[in-house]
PDB file of C-alpha atoms in Angstrom:
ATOM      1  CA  UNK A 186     -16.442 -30.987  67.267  1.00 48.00           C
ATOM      2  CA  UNK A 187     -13.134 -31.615  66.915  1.00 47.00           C
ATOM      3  CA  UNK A 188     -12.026 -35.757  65.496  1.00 51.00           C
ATOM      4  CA  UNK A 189     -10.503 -38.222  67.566  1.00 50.00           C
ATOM      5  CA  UNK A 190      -7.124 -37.741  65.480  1.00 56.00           C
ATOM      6  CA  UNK A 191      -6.958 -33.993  66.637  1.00 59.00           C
ATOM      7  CA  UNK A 192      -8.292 -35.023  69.816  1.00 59.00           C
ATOM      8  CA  UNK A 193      -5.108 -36.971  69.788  1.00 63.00           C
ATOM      9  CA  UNK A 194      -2.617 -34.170  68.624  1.00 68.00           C
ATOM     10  CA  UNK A 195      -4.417 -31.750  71.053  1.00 64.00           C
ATOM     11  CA  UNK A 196      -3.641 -34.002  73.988  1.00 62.00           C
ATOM     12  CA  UNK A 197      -0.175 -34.585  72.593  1.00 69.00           C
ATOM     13  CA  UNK A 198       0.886 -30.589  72.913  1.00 69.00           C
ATOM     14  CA  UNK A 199      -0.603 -30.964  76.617  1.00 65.00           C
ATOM     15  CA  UNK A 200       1.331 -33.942  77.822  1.00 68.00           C
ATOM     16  CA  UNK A 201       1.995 -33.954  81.700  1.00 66.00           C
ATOM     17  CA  UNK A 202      -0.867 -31.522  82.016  1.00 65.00           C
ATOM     18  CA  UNK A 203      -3.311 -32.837  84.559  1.00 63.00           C
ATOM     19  CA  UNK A 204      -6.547 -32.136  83.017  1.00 64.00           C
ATOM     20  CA  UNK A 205      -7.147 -31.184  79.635  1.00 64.00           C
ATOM     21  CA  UNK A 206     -11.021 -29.932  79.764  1.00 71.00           C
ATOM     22  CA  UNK A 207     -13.669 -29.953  76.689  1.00 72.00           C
ATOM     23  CA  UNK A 208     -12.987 -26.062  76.419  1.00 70.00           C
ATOM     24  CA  UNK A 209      -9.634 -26.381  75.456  1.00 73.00           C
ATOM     25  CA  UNK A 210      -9.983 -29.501  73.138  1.00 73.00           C
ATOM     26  CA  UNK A 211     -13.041 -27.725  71.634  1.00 86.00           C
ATOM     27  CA  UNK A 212     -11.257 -24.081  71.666  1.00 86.00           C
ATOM     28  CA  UNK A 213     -10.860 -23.198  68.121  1.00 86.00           C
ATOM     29  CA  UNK A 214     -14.595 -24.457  67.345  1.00 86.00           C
ATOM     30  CA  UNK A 215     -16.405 -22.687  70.276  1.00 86.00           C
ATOM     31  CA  UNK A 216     -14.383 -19.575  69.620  1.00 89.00           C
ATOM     32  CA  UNK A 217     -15.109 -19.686  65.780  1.00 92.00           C
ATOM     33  CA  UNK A 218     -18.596 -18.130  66.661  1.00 92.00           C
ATOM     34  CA  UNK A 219     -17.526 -15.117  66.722  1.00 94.00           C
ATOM     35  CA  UNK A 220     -16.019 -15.049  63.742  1.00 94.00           C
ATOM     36  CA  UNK A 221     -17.380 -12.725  60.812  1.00 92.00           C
ATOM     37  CA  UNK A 222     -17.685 -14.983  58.126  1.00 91.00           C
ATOM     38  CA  UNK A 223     -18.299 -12.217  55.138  1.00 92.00           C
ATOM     39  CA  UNK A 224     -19.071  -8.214  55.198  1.00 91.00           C
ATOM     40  CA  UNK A 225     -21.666  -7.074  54.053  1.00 93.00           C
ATOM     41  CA  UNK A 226     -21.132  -3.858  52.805  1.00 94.00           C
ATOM     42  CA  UNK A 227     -18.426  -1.976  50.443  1.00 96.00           C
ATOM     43  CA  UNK A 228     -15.162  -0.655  51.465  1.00 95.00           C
ATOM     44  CA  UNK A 229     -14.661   3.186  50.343  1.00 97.00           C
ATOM     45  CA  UNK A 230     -11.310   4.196  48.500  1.00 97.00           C
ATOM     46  CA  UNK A 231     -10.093   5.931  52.166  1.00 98.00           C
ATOM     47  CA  UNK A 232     -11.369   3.101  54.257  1.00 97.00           C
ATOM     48  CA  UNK A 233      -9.215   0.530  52.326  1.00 97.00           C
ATOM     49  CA  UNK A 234      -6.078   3.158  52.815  1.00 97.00           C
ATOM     50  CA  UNK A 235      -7.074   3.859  56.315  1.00 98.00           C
ATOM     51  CA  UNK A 236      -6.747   0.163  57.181  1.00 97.00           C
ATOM     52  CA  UNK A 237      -3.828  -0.159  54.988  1.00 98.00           C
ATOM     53  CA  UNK A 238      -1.838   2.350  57.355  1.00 98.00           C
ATOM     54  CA  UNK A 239      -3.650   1.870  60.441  1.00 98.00           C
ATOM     55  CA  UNK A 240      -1.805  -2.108  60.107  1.00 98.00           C
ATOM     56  CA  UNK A 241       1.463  -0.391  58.745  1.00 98.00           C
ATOM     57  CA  UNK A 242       0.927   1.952  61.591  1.00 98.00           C
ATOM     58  CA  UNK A 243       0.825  -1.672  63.885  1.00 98.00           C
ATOM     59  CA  UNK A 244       3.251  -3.344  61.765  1.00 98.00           C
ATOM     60  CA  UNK A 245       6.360  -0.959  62.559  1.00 98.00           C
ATOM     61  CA  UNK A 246       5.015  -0.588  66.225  1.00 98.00           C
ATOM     62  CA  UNK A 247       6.058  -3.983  66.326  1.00 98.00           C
ATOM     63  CA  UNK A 248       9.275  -3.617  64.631  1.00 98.00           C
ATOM     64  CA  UNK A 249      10.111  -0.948  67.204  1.00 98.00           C
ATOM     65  CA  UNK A 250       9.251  -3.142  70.135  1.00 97.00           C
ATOM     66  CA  UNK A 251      11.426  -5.723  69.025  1.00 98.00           C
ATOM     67  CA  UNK A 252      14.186  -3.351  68.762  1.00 98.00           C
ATOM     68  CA  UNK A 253      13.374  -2.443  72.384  1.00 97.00           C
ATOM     69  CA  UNK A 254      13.011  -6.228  72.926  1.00 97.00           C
ATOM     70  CA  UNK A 255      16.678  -7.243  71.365  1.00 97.00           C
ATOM     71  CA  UNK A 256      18.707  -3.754  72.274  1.00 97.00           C
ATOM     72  CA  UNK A 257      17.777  -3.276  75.976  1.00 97.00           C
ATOM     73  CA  UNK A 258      16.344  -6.589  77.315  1.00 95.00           C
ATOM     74  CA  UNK A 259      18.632  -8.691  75.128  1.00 96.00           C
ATOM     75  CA  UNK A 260      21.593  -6.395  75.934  1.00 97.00           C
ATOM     76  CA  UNK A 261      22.662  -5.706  72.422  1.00 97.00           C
ATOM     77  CA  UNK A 262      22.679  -2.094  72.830  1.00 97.00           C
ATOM     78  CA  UNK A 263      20.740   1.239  71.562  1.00 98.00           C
ATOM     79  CA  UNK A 264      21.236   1.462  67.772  1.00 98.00           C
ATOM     80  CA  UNK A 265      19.959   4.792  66.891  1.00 98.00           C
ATOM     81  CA  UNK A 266      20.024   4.432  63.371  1.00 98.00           C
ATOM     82  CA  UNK A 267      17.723   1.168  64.027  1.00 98.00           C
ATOM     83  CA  UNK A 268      15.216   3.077  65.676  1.00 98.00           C
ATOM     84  CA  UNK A 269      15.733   5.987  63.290  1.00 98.00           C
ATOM     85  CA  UNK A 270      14.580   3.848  60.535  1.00 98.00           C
ATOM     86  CA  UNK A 271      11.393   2.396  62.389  1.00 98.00           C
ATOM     87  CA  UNK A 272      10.200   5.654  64.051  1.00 98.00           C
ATOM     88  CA  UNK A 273      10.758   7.176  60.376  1.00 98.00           C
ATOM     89  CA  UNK A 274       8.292   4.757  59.596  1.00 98.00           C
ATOM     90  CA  UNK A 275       5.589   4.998  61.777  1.00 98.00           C
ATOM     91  CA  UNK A 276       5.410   8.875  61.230  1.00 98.00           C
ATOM     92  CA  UNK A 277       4.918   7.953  57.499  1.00 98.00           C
ATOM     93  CA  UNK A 278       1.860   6.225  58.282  1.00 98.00           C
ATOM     94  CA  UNK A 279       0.746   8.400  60.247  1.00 98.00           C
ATOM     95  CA  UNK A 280       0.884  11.062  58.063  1.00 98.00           C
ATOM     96  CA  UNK A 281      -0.525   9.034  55.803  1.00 98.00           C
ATOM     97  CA  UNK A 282      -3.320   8.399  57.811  1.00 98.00           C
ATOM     98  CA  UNK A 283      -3.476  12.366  58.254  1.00 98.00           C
ATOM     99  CA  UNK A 284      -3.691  12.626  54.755  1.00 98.00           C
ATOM    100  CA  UNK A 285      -6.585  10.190  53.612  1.00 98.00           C
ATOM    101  CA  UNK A 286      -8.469  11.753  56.695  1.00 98.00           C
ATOM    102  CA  UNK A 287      -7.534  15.752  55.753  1.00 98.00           C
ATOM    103  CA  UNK A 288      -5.747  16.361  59.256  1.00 98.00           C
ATOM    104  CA  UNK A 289      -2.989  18.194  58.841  1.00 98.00           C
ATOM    105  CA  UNK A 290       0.223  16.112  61.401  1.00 97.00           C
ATOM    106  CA  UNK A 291       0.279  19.938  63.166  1.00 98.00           C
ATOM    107  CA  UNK A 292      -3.270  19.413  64.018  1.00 98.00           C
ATOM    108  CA  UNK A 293      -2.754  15.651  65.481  1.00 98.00           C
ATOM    109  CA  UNK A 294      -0.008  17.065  67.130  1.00 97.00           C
ATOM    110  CA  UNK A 295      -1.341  20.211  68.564  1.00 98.00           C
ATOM    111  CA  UNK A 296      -4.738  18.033  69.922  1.00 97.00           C
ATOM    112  CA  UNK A 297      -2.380  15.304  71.866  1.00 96.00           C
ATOM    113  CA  UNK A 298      -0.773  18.435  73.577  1.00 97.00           C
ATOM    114  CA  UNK A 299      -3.951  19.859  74.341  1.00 95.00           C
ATOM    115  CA  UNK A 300      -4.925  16.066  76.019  1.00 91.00           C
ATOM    116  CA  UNK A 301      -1.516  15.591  77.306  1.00 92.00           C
ATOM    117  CA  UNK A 302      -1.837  19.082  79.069  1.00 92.00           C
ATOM    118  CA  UNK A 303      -5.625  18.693  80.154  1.00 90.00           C
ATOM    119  CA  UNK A 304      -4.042  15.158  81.854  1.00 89.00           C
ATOM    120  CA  UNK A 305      -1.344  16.340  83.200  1.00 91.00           C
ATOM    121  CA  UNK A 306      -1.153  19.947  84.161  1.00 92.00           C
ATOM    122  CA  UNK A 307       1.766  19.798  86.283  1.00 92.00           C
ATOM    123  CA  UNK A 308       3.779  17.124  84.210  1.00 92.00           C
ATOM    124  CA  UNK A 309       3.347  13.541  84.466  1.00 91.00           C
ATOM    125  CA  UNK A 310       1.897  11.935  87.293  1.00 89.00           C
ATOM    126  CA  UNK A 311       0.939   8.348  88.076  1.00 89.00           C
ATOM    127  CA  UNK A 312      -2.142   9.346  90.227  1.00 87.00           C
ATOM    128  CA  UNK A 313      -3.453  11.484  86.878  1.00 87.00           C
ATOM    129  CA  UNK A 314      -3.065   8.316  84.597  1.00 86.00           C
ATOM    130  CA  UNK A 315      -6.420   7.250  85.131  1.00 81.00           C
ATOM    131  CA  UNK A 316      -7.906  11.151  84.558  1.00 67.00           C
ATOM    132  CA  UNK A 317      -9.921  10.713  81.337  1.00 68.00           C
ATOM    133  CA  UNK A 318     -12.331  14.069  81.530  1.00 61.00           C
ATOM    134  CA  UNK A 319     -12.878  17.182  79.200  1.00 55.00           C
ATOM    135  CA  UNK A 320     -10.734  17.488  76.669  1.00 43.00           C
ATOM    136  CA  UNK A 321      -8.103  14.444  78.371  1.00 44.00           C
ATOM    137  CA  UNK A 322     -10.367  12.119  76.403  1.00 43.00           C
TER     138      UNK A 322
END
């Protein structure tokens, strides 16, 4: 349960708010159930690298959208060499990824234009976005 003093802090943040319910005083502990607490099994040398560039992978994602975030939205403007940099990065975890996994980055490639073409025979359209059969999987 969460103590009178963070009781206090909690209601703090939500000054002016109307109602502040027992979920979101007791949010942190209620969700906590869900939390795994310890594994229970052993990493292998290519799982540990797979989720070492799966959250690179992630990581520079997110250093692209803020690009997009700042450049367009912000109005800074495009800076290729910006998103030169980032995209640069991503592909080297992916083919990283491809690597630990023994894809080749022509046969990841070749397989989304299979999917993309299965999808979208015609070229892109928003009434196919939702098509998920066969091979569009």
């Amino acid at each position: 349960m969460v103590s009178a003093t963070n009781n206090q802090n909690i209601a703090d943040l939500f000054e002016g708010v109307k109602y502040i319910t027992p979920l979101i005083m007791n949010y942190q502990e209620l969700a906590s159930r869900t939390l795994v607490k310890s594994i229970d099994f052993t990493l292998t040398d290519d799982e540990l690298l797979l989720l070492w560039n799966a959250i690179g992978v992630a990581g520079e994602a997110g250093e692209v959208a803020e690009l997009a975030k700042k450049q367009i939205w912000h109005r800074h403007g495009i800076d290729k060499d910006a998103w030169k940099k980032e995209l640069g990065d991503i592909l080297w975890y992916i083919a990283a990824c491809c690597t630990v996994l023994g894809l080749t980055m022509d046969e990841v490639m070749e397989h989304n234009i299979n999917k993309l073409k299965a999808r979208y025979p015609d070229g892109f359209d928003f009434d196919r976005t939702k098509f998920r059969e066969g091979i569009a999987e």
